[in-house]
Amino acid sequence: GAVVSQHPSRVICKSGTSVKIECRSLDFQATTMFWYRQFPKKSLMLMATSNEGSKATYEQGVEKDKFLINHASLTLSTLTVTSAHPEDSSFYICSASEVLASTDTQYFGPGTRLTVL
Amino acid sequence: RKEVEQDPGPFNVPEGATVAFNCTYSNSASQSFFWYRQDCRKEPKLLMSVYSSGNEDGRFTAQLNRASQYISLLIRDSKLSDSATYLCVVNGGGSNYKLTFGKGTLLTVNP
């Protein structure tokens, strides 16, 4: 159980285009999903917390107008990188929290590797 | 002080060796602690949660010292398949489910 999928797994795009990444919890409902970014040989950095039916909460330094997050259902959250530039090239990973009474374990999707040319 | 600080590594050990990873965290309000492993170019996968009483899962033993804000992971009889980056992960405390990741420690187990 607790499987999270992400789509696409890899994207190569031209500078200036927008890229949408989907994150789905396959066998559980996730009221909260998280979006992370990881640069090579660096730790995962939380970008934003996505709550179903409400606006996402962005971490300091993350532009909300550049990284649009929509959490329309209990099993789907999307991250759109708008007007992508080469510096946005990174590994984007989502996680979903199966909020039970006694655990806040997060389960991670397989990640999306974005390359902006 | 970094929020979550780990041994910088890398660790290179022979098969069968015992290896220990150390981690310290700065947020005294943190209540949940985890070790994740991350293979190259893959997502992190939960290895084990860490409890105050210490817990063991096969060859893996995790310890937590709240007073020192210190977490450890011990791997006994290491296997080639244990080669990965080990991430120390801490939550924000209270109802804050946000996780903070350490930079990770790379382990390579050699035949």
Tab-separated table of C-alpha atoms in Angstrom:
chain	number	residue	atom	x	y	z
A	1	GLY	CA	0.000	0.000	0.000
A	2	ALA	CA	0.840	3.733	0.127
A	3	VAL	CA	1.913	4.064	-3.496
A	4	VAL	CA	2.471	7.475	-5.021
A	5	SER	CA	2.908	7.990	-8.740
A	6	GLN	CA	4.264	10.916	-10.682
A	7	HIS	CA	3.926	11.790	-14.315
A	8	PRO	CA	5.914	12.388	-16.395
A	9	SER	CA	9.102	10.791	-15.132
A	10	ARG	CA	11.287	12.880	-17.417
A	11	VAL	CA	10.746	16.115	-19.315
A	12	ILE	CA	12.988	18.009	-21.667
A	13	CYS	CA	11.635	21.356	-22.766
A	14	LYS	CA	12.677	24.643	-24.292
A	15	SER	CA	13.210	27.735	-22.216
A	16	GLY	CA	10.001	29.718	-21.784
A	17	THR	CA	7.585	26.815	-21.913
A	18	SER	CA	5.437	25.603	-19.042
A	19	VAL	CA	5.621	22.099	-17.657
A	20	LYS	CA	2.938	20.316	-15.638
A	21	ILE	CA	3.790	17.502	-13.260
A	22	GLU	CA	1.119	15.274	-11.736
A	23	CYS	CA	1.315	13.528	-8.395
A	24	ARG	CA	-1.224	10.859	-7.481
A	25	SER	CA	-1.787	8.764	-4.396
A	26	LEU	CA	-2.934	5.439	-5.799
A	27	ASP	CA	-4.308	3.517	-2.874
A	28	PHE	CA	-4.980	6.076	-0.175
A	29	GLN	CA	-6.390	9.527	0.275
A	30	ALA	CA	-3.914	12.294	0.888
A	31	THR	CA	-5.238	15.509	2.324
A	32	THR	CA	-1.716	16.874	2.194
A	33	MET	CA	0.891	16.548	-0.502
A	34	PHE	CA	4.332	18.053	-0.550
A	35	TRP	CA	6.502	19.201	-3.436
A	36	TYR	CA	10.273	19.016	-3.197
A	37	ARG	CA	13.146	19.899	-5.458
A	38	GLN	CA	16.565	18.272	-5.415
A	39	PHE	CA	19.635	19.568	-7.193
A	40	PRO	CA	22.547	17.208	-7.874
A	41	LYS	CA	24.342	16.104	-4.712
A	42	LYS	CA	22.093	18.291	-2.594
A	43	SER	CA	19.391	17.442	-0.089
A	44	LEU	CA	15.706	17.580	-0.845
A	45	MET	CA	14.304	21.050	-0.332
A	46	LEU	CA	10.633	21.529	0.404
A	47	MET	CA	9.033	23.913	-2.055
A	48	ALA	CA	5.430	23.915	-0.916
A	49	THR	CA	2.754	22.106	1.034
A	50	SER	CA	-0.397	21.371	-0.893
A	51	ASN	CA	-3.705	20.913	0.905
A	52	GLU	CA	-6.767	19.574	-0.858
A	53	GLY	CA	-9.279	22.306	-1.561
A	54	SER	CA	-7.130	25.194	-0.389
A	55	LYS	CA	-4.199	27.285	-1.504
A	56	ALA	CA	-0.745	25.834	-1.231
A	57	THR	CA	1.703	27.097	1.355
A	58	TYR	CA	5.030	28.014	-0.186
A	59	GLU	CA	8.403	27.960	1.514
A	60	GLN	CA	10.424	31.112	1.751
A	61	GLY	CA	12.143	31.933	-1.506
A	62	VAL	CA	9.819	29.869	-3.692
A	63	GLU	CA	7.840	31.973	-6.155
A	64	LYS	CA	4.191	31.004	-6.056
A	65	ASP	CA	3.490	32.569	-9.455
A	66	LYS	CA	6.239	30.513	-11.028
A	67	PHE	CA	5.412	27.214	-9.382
A	68	LEU	CA	1.646	26.831	-9.562
A	69	ILE	CA	0.163	24.136	-7.386
A	70	ASN	CA	-3.336	22.735	-7.622
A	71	HIS	CA	-4.687	20.078	-5.280
A	72	ALA	CA	-8.144	19.462	-6.701
A	73	SER	CA	-8.865	16.072	-5.162
A	74	LEU	CA	-7.734	13.822	-2.354
A	75	THR	CA	-5.599	11.810	-4.753
A	76	LEU	CA	-4.158	14.376	-7.151
A	77	SER	CA	-1.897	17.381	-6.903
A	78	THR	CA	-0.244	19.143	-9.821
A	79	LEU	CA	2.806	21.377	-10.025
A	80	THR	CA	3.177	23.633	-13.045
A	81	VAL	CA	6.547	25.228	-13.681
A	82	THR	CA	5.654	28.314	-15.673
A	83	SER	CA	8.029	29.915	-18.173
A	84	ALA	CA	10.746	27.434	-17.311
A	85	HIS	CA	14.382	28.463	-17.532
A	86	PRO	CA	17.570	26.374	-17.425
A	87	GLU	CA	18.041	27.130	-13.724
A	88	ASP	CA	14.723	25.347	-13.075
A	89	SER	CA	16.287	22.106	-14.279
A	90	SER	CA	16.097	19.785	-11.304
A	91	PHE	CA	14.590	16.614	-9.867
A	92	TYR	CA	11.065	17.368	-8.645
A	93	ILE	CA	9.591	14.924	-6.162
A	94	CYS	CA	6.179	14.875	-4.569
A	95	SER	CA	5.130	13.086	-1.439
A	96	ALA	CA	1.796	12.329	0.090
A	97	SER	CA	0.949	12.025	3.713
A	98	GLU	CA	-1.504	9.385	4.804
A	99	VAL	CA	-2.693	11.317	7.795
A	100	LEU	CA	-3.501	8.750	10.418
A	101	ALA	CA	-3.772	9.309	14.129
A	102	SER	CA	-0.364	8.005	14.979
A	103	THR	CA	1.902	8.638	12.043
A	104	ASP	CA	2.909	11.392	9.679
A	105	THR	CA	4.921	9.234	7.348
A	106	GLN	CA	5.337	10.619	3.879
A	107	TYR	CA	5.482	8.411	0.825
A	108	PHE	CA	7.362	9.682	-2.154
A	109	GLY	CA	6.611	9.550	-5.824
A	110	PRO	CA	9.337	8.377	-8.220
A	111	GLY	CA	10.224	11.943	-9.159
A	112	THR	CA	10.251	13.962	-12.363
A	113	ARG	CA	13.541	14.957	-13.899
A	114	LEU	CA	13.138	18.298	-15.655
A	115	THR	CA	15.712	19.564	-18.114
A	116	VAL	CA	15.184	23.018	-19.570
A	117	LEU	CA	17.285	23.765	-22.630
B	1	ARG	CA	23.584	25.180	13.218
B	2	LYS	CA	22.013	23.341	10.306
B	3	GLU	CA	18.518	22.009	10.897
B	4	VAL	CA	19.562	18.431	10.210
B	5	GLU	CA	23.222	17.580	10.037
B	6	GLN	CA	24.680	14.236	9.050
B	7	ASP	CA	28.113	12.648	8.720
B	8	PRO	CA	29.424	13.989	5.420
B	9	GLY	CA	30.761	10.643	4.243
B	10	PRO	CA	31.222	8.964	1.905
B	11	PHE	CA	31.574	5.623	3.615
B	12	ASN	CA	33.261	2.737	1.808
B	13	VAL	CA	33.032	-0.571	3.628
B	14	PRO	CA	33.516	-4.246	2.744
B	15	GLU	CA	30.618	-6.663	2.678
B	16	GLY	CA	29.782	-7.900	6.135
B	17	ALA	CA	31.008	-4.783	7.895
B	18	THR	CA	29.048	-2.859	10.487
B	19	VAL	CA	28.534	0.793	9.721
B	20	ALA	CA	27.023	3.576	11.799
B	21	PHE	CA	25.524	6.858	10.677
B	22	ASN	CA	25.057	9.837	12.967
B	23	CYS	CA	22.670	12.737	12.724
B	24	THR	CA	21.854	15.780	14.842
B	25	TYR	CA	18.856	18.083	14.571
B	26	SER	CA	18.290	21.597	15.838
B	27	ASN	CA	14.502	21.785	16.330
B	28	SER	CA	13.768	20.581	19.845
B	29	ALA	CA	10.033	20.541	19.023
B	30	SER	CA	10.482	17.785	16.430
B	31	GLN	CA	8.510	14.701	17.247
B	32	SER	CA	8.983	12.313	14.355
B	33	PHE	CA	12.235	10.993	13.058
B	34	PHE	CA	13.030	8.804	10.112
B	35	TRP	CA	15.791	7.249	8.111
B	36	TYR	CA	15.218	7.139	4.373
B	37	ARG	CA	17.471	5.644	1.741
B	38	GLN	CA	17.865	7.120	-1.688
B	39	ASP	CA	19.384	5.286	-4.610
B	40	CYS	CA	21.109	7.248	-7.347
B	41	ARG	CA	18.609	9.318	-9.365
B	42	LYS	CA	15.652	7.780	-7.517
B	43	GLU	CA	13.174	8.987	-4.951
B	44	PRO	CA	13.765	8.540	-1.199
B	45	LYS	CA	12.255	5.426	0.316
B	46	LEU	CA	11.390	5.025	3.954
B	47	LEU	CA	13.827	2.714	5.684
B	48	MET	CA	12.501	3.035	9.200
B	49	SER	CA	10.957	5.383	11.692
B	50	VAL	CA	12.970	6.119	14.809
B	51	TYR	CA	11.442	5.819	18.246
B	52	SER	CA	12.669	7.014	21.611
B	53	SER	CA	13.066	3.488	22.870
B	54	GLY	CA	15.179	2.556	19.884
B	55	ASN	CA	14.028	0.113	17.298
B	56	GLU	CA	15.422	-2.674	15.221
B	57	ASP	CA	14.426	-4.091	11.864
B	58	GLY	CA	16.563	-7.026	10.870
B	59	ARG	CA	20.102	-5.769	10.325
B	60	PHE	CA	19.107	-2.158	10.933
B	61	THR	CA	18.975	-0.497	14.344
B	62	ALA	CA	17.915	3.087	14.938
B	63	GLN	CA	18.434	5.076	18.114
B	64	LEU	CA	17.115	8.440	19.247
B	65	ASN	CA	18.471	10.617	22.040
B	66	ARG	CA	16.075	13.539	22.502
B	67	ALA	CA	18.197	15.230	25.152
B	68	SER	CA	21.157	15.392	22.783
B	69	GLN	CA	18.952	15.791	19.691
B	70	TYR	CA	20.860	12.942	18.129
B	71	ILE	CA	19.773	10.088	15.892
B	72	SER	CA	21.776	7.109	14.730
B	73	LEU	CA	21.450	4.234	12.305
B	74	LEU	CA	23.470	1.051	12.587
B	75	ILE	CA	23.703	-1.426	9.742
B	76	ARG	CA	25.113	-4.839	10.599
B	77	ASP	CA	26.442	-7.425	8.152
B	78	SER	CA	26.236	-4.941	5.310
B	79	LYS	CA	25.255	-6.193	1.855
B	80	LEU	CA	26.113	-4.888	-1.581
B	81	SER	CA	22.468	-3.875	-1.923
B	82	ASP	CA	22.819	-1.540	1.056
B	83	SER	CA	24.847	0.833	-1.133
B	84	ALA	CA	22.809	4.042	-1.249
B	85	THR	CA	22.562	7.492	0.286
B	86	TYR	CA	21.039	7.448	3.768
B	87	LEU	CA	18.931	10.441	4.696
B	88	CYS	CA	18.180	11.551	8.224
B	89	VAL	CA	14.739	13.163	8.273
B	90	VAL	CA	12.990	15.118	10.994
B	91	ASN	CA	9.521	16.661	11.156
B	92	GLY	CA	8.618	20.142	12.311
B	93	GLY	CA	6.917	19.186	15.515
B	94	GLY	CA	3.324	19.495	16.699
B	95	SER	CA	0.890	19.508	13.801
B	96	ASN	CA	3.654	20.572	11.446
B	97	TYR	CA	4.135	17.617	9.158
B	98	LYS	CA	6.818	19.293	7.123
B	99	LEU	CA	9.940	17.190	6.888
B	100	THR	CA	13.474	18.482	6.906
B	101	PHE	CA	16.075	16.337	5.216
B	102	GLY	CA	19.723	16.016	5.983
B	103	LYS	CA	22.109	16.165	3.082
B	104	GLY	CA	22.586	12.419	3.244
B	105	THR	CA	25.526	10.115	3.705
B	106	LEU	CA	26.644	7.983	0.780
B	107	LEU	CA	27.426	4.375	1.599
B	108	THR	CA	29.221	2.063	-0.794
B	109	VAL	CA	29.535	-1.577	0.183
B	110	ASN	CA	32.332	-3.301	-1.696
B	111	PRO	CA	32.617	-7.011	-2.517
